[in-house]
Coordinates of C-alpha atoms (C1' of nucleotides) in Angstrom, one line a residue:
Chain A
T1 CA -32.3 -4.6 5.3
Y2 CA -28.8 -4.8 4.3
R3 CA -27.4 -6.7 1.4
E4 CA -23.9 -7.3 0.3
L5 CA -23.3 -6.7 -3.3
R6 CA -20.5 -6.5 -5.6
P7 CA -21.7 -4.0 -8.2
A8 CA -18.5 -3.2 -9.8
V9 CA -18.2 -6.5 -11.4
S10 CA -21.2 -6.3 -13.5
T11 CA -19.9 -4.1 -16.2
L12 CA -16.2 -3.9 -15.5
Q13 CA -15.5 -7.5 -15.3
G14 CA -12.4 -8.5 -17.0
N15 CA -11.0 -5.0 -16.9
L16 CA -8.0 -4.9 -14.7
F17 CA -7.4 -1.3 -15.0
P18 CA -10.4 0.4 -13.7
G19 CA -10.6 3.9 -15.0
L20 CA -7.5 3.4 -17.0
D21 CA -8.6 1.7 -20.0
D22 CA -6.0 3.2 -22.2
G23 CA -3.4 2.1 -19.9
L24 CA -1.8 5.5 -20.5
M25 CA -3.3 8.0 -18.2
G26 CA -2.4 6.6 -14.9
R27 CA -4.5 9.0 -13.0
A28 CA -6.3 8.6 -9.8
E29 CA -9.3 10.7 -10.7
A30 CA -10.9 8.0 -12.8
L31 CA -11.1 5.5 -10.0
A32 CA -14.0 7.1 -8.3
A33 CA -16.1 6.3 -11.3
V34 CA -15.6 2.6 -10.9
D35 CA -16.6 1.5 -7.5
I36 CA -20.1 2.2 -6.8
A37 CA -20.3 1.5 -10.3
K38 CA -22.5 1.1 -13.0
S39 CA -25.3 -0.2 -11.1
G40 CA -27.1 2.9 -12.3
P41 CA -28.4 1.9 -15.7
T42 CA -29.0 -1.7 -15.1
T43 CA -30.3 -2.0 -11.6
S44 CA -30.8 -0.3 -8.4
A45 CA -29.5 -3.2 -6.6
G46 CA -26.0 -2.1 -6.8
I47 CA -26.6 1.2 -5.1
P48 CA -25.2 1.5 -1.6
L49 CA -28.0 0.7 0.6
K50 CA -29.0 3.0 3.3
H51 CA -29.4 1.6 6.7
D52 CA -29.7 2.8 10.2
M53 CA -26.1 2.4 11.0
M54 CA -23.9 5.2 12.0
Y55 CA -22.0 5.8 8.9
A56 CA -22.4 5.5 5.2
H57 CA -20.9 2.6 3.6
H58 CA -19.9 2.1 0.1
A59 CA -21.4 -1.1 -1.1
G60 CA -18.7 -1.4 -3.6
M61 CA -16.1 -2.0 -1.0
G62 CA -15.5 -5.2 0.7
G63 CA -17.9 -6.9 -1.6
G64 CA -17.3 -10.4 -2.6
H65 CA -15.8 -11.5 0.6
A66 CA -16.8 -15.0 1.3
G67 CA -18.3 -15.8 4.5
P68 CA -16.5 -17.3 7.4
T69 CA -16.3 -20.5 5.6
G70 CA -15.4 -19.3 2.2
R71 CA -11.9 -18.1 2.7
I72 CA -9.7 -18.3 -0.2
H73 CA -7.0 -20.7 -0.3
H74 CA -3.6 -19.8 -1.5
S75 CA -3.2 -21.5 -4.7
Q76 CA -1.5 -20.1 -7.8
M77 CA 2.1 -19.2 -7.1
G78 CA 4.1 -17.4 -9.5
H79 CA 6.1 -20.1 -11.0
P80 CA 6.5 -19.6 -14.6
G81 CA 3.7 -17.1 -14.1
M82 CA 1.1 -17.9 -16.6
D83 CA -1.5 -20.0 -15.0
T84 CA -3.5 -17.1 -14.0
M85 CA -3.4 -15.3 -17.3
E86 CA -4.9 -18.1 -19.1
L87 CA -8.2 -17.6 -17.3
L88 CA -8.1 -13.9 -17.8
E89 CA -7.0 -13.7 -21.3
P90 CA -10.5 -13.8 -22.8
L91 CA -11.6 -10.4 -21.5
C92 CA -15.0 -10.3 -23.1
P93 CA -16.8 -7.2 -22.2
S94 CA -20.1 -8.9 -22.3
S95 CA -22.3 -7.4 -19.8
L96 CA -23.0 -10.2 -17.4
P97 CA -26.1 -10.5 -15.4
P98 CA -25.9 -8.3 -12.4
L99 CA -26.1 -11.0 -9.9
T100 CA -24.2 -12.0 -6.9
L101 CA -22.7 -15.3 -6.5
A102 CA -25.0 -17.7 -4.9
A103 CA -22.4 -18.9 -2.4
E104 CA -21.8 -15.4 -1.3
T105 CA -25.4 -14.4 -0.8
S106 CA -26.1 -17.4 1.3
A107 CA -23.1 -16.8 3.4
V108 CA -24.1 -13.2 3.9
N109 CA -27.6 -14.0 4.8
S110 CA -26.6 -16.2 7.5
H111 CA -25.0 -13.3 9.3
P112 CA -26.8 -11.0 11.6
H113 CA -24.6 -8.1 10.5
P114 CA -23.5 -6.8 7.2
Q115 CA -20.3 -8.4 6.2
L116 CA -18.3 -5.6 4.8
H117 CA -15.0 -7.3 5.1
G118 CA -13.5 -10.4 6.3
P119 CA -10.2 -12.1 6.3
I120 CA -9.2 -13.0 2.8
Y121 CA -7.0 -15.8 3.7
T122 CA -7.3 -19.2 5.3
H123 CA -6.1 -19.5 8.7
S124 CA -4.1 -22.4 7.6
M125 CA -1.0 -23.7 9.0
N126 CA 0.2 -21.2 11.4
G127 CA 0.5 -23.7 14.1
M128 CA 2.0 -26.5 12.1
M129 CA 4.8 -24.6 10.7
G130 CA 7.3 -25.8 13.1
G131 CA 6.1 -29.4 13.1
H132 CA 7.4 -32.3 11.1
P133 CA 7.8 -31.2 7.6
A134 CA 7.5 -34.7 6.4
L135 CA 4.2 -35.1 8.0
A136 CA 2.7 -32.1 6.4
P137 CA 1.3 -33.1 3.1
H138 CA 0.7 -30.1 1.0
H139 CA 0.5 -31.6 -2.4
A140 CA -1.9 -29.3 -4.2
M141 CA -0.7 -26.3 -2.3
A142 CA 2.4 -24.8 -3.7
M143 CA 3.1 -23.0 -0.5
H144 CA 6.8 -23.2 0.1
D145 CA 8.8 -21.6 2.8
T146 CA 9.9 -19.0 0.4
D147 CA 6.4 -17.6 0.3
T148 CA 6.5 -16.8 4.0
D149 CA 10.0 -15.6 4.1
P150 CA 10.0 -12.0 5.1
R151 CA 12.7 -11.2 2.7
E152 CA 10.9 -12.7 -0.2
L153 CA 7.8 -10.8 0.8
E154 CA 9.7 -7.6 1.1
A155 CA 11.3 -8.2 -2.3
F156 CA 7.9 -8.9 -3.9
A157 CA 6.3 -5.9 -2.3
E158 CA 9.0 -3.7 -3.9
R159 CA 8.7 -5.4 -7.3
F160 CA 5.0 -5.1 -7.1
K161 CA 5.1 -1.4 -6.5
Q162 CA 7.5 -0.7 -9.3
R163 CA 5.6 -2.7 -11.8
R164 CA 2.3 -1.3 -10.7
I165 CA 3.6 2.2 -11.2
K166 CA 5.0 1.2 -14.5
L167 CA 1.5 0.2 -15.5
G168 CA 0.3 3.6 -14.5
V169 CA -2.1 2.2 -11.9
T170 CA -2.8 3.7 -8.5
Q171 CA -3.1 1.8 -5.3
A172 CA -6.8 2.5 -5.3
D173 CA -7.1 1.1 -8.8
V174 CA -5.4 -2.1 -7.9
G175 CA -7.8 -2.5 -4.9
K176 CA -10.8 -2.2 -7.1
A177 CA -9.4 -4.2 -10.0
L178 CA -8.9 -7.1 -7.7
A179 CA -12.6 -7.9 -7.8
N180 CA -12.4 -8.3 -11.5
L181 CA -10.0 -11.1 -11.1
K182 CA -12.8 -13.1 -9.7
L183 CA -10.7 -15.2 -7.5
P184 CA -12.7 -17.2 -5.1
G185 CA -13.4 -15.2 -2.0
V186 CA -11.5 -12.2 -3.3
G187 CA -13.3 -9.0 -3.6
C188 CA -11.8 -5.5 -3.7
L189 CA -9.5 -3.9 -1.2
S190 CA -8.9 -0.4 -0.2
Q191 CA -6.1 1.9 -1.2
S192 CA -5.0 1.7 2.4
T193 CA -4.5 -2.0 2.2
I194 CA -2.6 -1.9 -1.0
C195 CA -0.4 0.9 0.4
R196 CA 0.2 -1.1 3.5
F197 CA 1.1 -4.1 1.5
E198 CA 3.7 -2.2 -0.5
S199 CA 5.2 -0.7 2.6
L200 CA 5.1 -3.9 4.6
T201 CA 3.0 -2.4 7.3
L202 CA 0.7 -5.4 7.6
S203 CA 1.1 -8.4 9.8
H204 CA 3.2 -11.2 8.5
N205 CA 0.2 -13.4 8.0
N206 CA -1.7 -10.7 6.2
M207 CA 1.3 -10.2 3.9
V208 CA 1.5 -13.9 3.1
A209 CA -2.2 -14.1 2.4
L210 CA -2.3 -11.1 0.1
K211 CA 0.8 -11.9 -1.9
P212 CA -0.6 -14.5 -4.2
I213 CA -3.6 -12.3 -4.9
L214 CA -1.6 -9.3 -5.8
Q215 CA 0.7 -11.4 -7.7
A216 CA -2.1 -12.8 -9.7
W217 CA -3.4 -9.3 -10.4
L218 CA 0.0 -8.1 -11.4
E219 CA 0.5 -10.8 -13.9
A220 CA -2.9 -10.5 -15.4
A221 CA -2.6 -6.8 -15.6
E222 CA 0.6 -6.9 -17.4
A223 CA -0.7 -9.5 -19.7
Q224 CA -3.7 -7.2 -20.5
A225 CA -1.5 -4.2 -20.9
R226 CA 0.5 -6.1 -23.4
S227 CA -2.4 -7.0 -25.6
K228 CA -5.6 -5.2 -24.9
R229 CA -7.1 -1.9 -25.2
R230 CA -10.6 -1.3 -23.9
D231 CA -13.3 1.2 -24.6
P232 CA -13.6 3.9 -22.1
E233 CA -16.5 2.9 -20.0
S234 CA -17.1 5.3 -17.3
S235 CA -19.7 7.2 -15.4
S236 CA -19.9 8.0 -11.8
V237 CA -22.8 7.8 -9.6
L238 CA -21.7 9.5 -6.5
P239 CA -24.9 9.5 -4.6
N240 CA -25.9 9.9 -1.1
G241 CA -25.3 12.8 1.2
E242 CA -25.1 10.6 4.2
K243 CA -23.2 11.7 7.2
K244 CA -19.6 10.9 7.1
R245 CA -17.6 9.5 9.9
K246 CA -15.6 12.0 11.8
R247 CA -12.1 11.0 12.7
T248 CA -11.3 11.9 16.2
S249 CA -7.7 12.9 16.7
I250 CA -5.8 12.7 19.9
A251 CA -3.6 15.7 20.7
A252 CA 0.1 15.4 21.0
P253 CA 0.3 15.7 24.7
E254 CA -2.3 13.1 25.3
K255 CA -0.7 10.9 22.8
R256 CA 2.6 11.1 24.6
S257 CA 1.0 10.1 27.8
L258 CA -0.7 7.2 26.2
E259 CA 2.7 6.1 24.8
A260 CA 4.2 6.3 28.2
Y261 CA 1.4 4.2 29.7
F262 CA 1.8 1.8 26.9
A263 CA 5.5 1.4 27.5
V264 CA 4.7 0.3 31.0
Q265 CA 1.6 -1.7 30.5
P266 CA 0.5 -2.5 26.9
R267 CA -2.6 -4.2 28.1
P268 CA -4.3 -2.2 30.8
S269 CA -7.4 -3.5 32.4
G270 CA -10.7 -2.0 31.7
E271 CA -10.4 0.0 34.9
K272 CA -7.0 1.3 34.1
I273 CA -8.3 2.3 30.7
A274 CA -11.1 4.2 32.4
A275 CA -8.7 5.9 34.7
I276 CA -6.4 6.9 31.9
A277 CA -9.3 8.1 29.9
E278 CA -10.4 10.3 32.7
K279 CA -7.0 11.6 33.4
L280 CA -6.5 12.6 29.8
D281 CA -10.1 13.7 29.3
L282 CA -10.7 11.2 26.5
K283 CA -13.5 8.9 25.9
K284 CA -12.8 5.5 27.3
N285 CA -13.5 3.8 24.1
V286 CA -11.1 6.0 22.3
V287 CA -8.4 5.0 24.8
R288 CA -9.3 1.3 24.5
V289 CA -9.1 1.4 20.7
W290 CA -5.9 3.3 20.9
F291 CA -4.3 0.6 22.9
C292 CA -5.7 -2.1 20.5
N293 CA -4.2 -0.3 17.5
Q294 CA -1.0 0.3 19.3
R295 CA -0.6 -3.4 20.0
Q296 CA -1.5 -4.2 16.4
K297 CA 1.0 -1.7 15.3
Q298 CA 3.7 -3.5 17.2
K299 CA 3.0 -6.7 15.4
R300 CA 3.4 -5.3 11.9
M301 CA 6.1 -6.5 9.6
K302 CA 8.5 -3.8 8.9
Y303 CA 11.3 -3.7 11.3
S304 CA 9.5 -6.2 13.4
A305 CA 12.0 -7.9 15.6
G306 CA 12.4 -11.6 15.2
Q307 CA 11.3 -11.7 11.7
H308 CA 14.4 -10.9 9.8
Chain B
dA1 C1' 0.8 7.4 4.2
dT2 C1' -1.4 6.7 8.5
dG3 C1' -4.7 7.5 12.6
dC4 C1' -8.8 6.0 14.6
dA5 C1' -12.6 2.7 13.9
dT6 C1' -15.5 -1.4 12.8
dG7 C1' -16.9 -6.1 12.9
dA8 C1' -16.2 -11.1 12.8
dG9 C1' -14.2 -14.6 15.1
dT10 C1' -12.1 -16.0 19.7
dC11 C1' -11.1 -16.8 24.2
Chain C
dA1 C1' -12.8 -7.7 25.9
dC2 C1' -9.3 -9.1 22.7
dT3 C1' -7.1 -10.1 18.0
dC4 C1' -6.9 -9.4 13.2
dA5 C1' -8.0 -7.8 8.7
dT6 C1' -9.5 -4.0 6.8
dG7 C1' -11.4 0.7 5.7
dC8 C1' -12.8 5.7 5.9
dA9 C1' -11.1 10.0 6.6
dT10 C1' -7.4 13.0 6.7
dA11 C1' -2.6 14.6 7.0

DNA sequence: ATGCATGAGTC
DNA sequence: ACTCATGCATA
């Protein structure tokens, strides 16, 4: 009943500035037009599919993520910085057949649940980093230590943000434009993720994985900005009146209590969680998730001890 | 920019 | 039941 689609690509492929075809406006409003996209005129397949899940999902998001086996592999590093542009230079606006990649559909079908998102990176060598450098043969891979160096990541994040702004592109725009890059296994990302990348509020691994992708986009986008100008292709199909998710918020007093508990025991047992939940009059699941997120928060890059 | 949440993959 | 990447909703 659910299919994973990547509608935005059909008509916007090649355009690295969704909603900003002139490269001058730099406004966020236009982005809304892009995602769900143009599936309207061509096909109904691109429309977000209704299903019996709790919340509405935008089919445009998370699209294009390869299955568990189709992770992307870090490849193009920003050496002289031109390898990626070559593939993107010919930005022919030819409307391509609104189809999903075969590899993706098969991967999705093999899953019992809709795959809205998945890790974009390969698990790779997290365990072999400290091993024998000589025994680790990454020929094709241009993954040097500099790519995982927190300082390099930080520097890149900052450069990225500056150049992005210079291009007049919003974080959300970048996220959507990513799909147009058509890198294997890379779909779009949310504004949240781009924001977190720029502010280094992602895990180290996540930063390392996203860097080459964003770098590729940046280079391609700048190349396009230099040369091209596209026709304003826009229309928005903001459909559905489906129920939106409501964000529960934990009040300050409760939050303080949780933090106190967390300081003592970051990983309370199920029973402890239940106890805490009752004491604070919160749903157990809310408390559980809070602890999960708290732990995850601790592992984020910025100011993370031991990294720098 | 960030809080709460989901879901795949693991253990 | 947890970790991790990621996103919707909202401040």
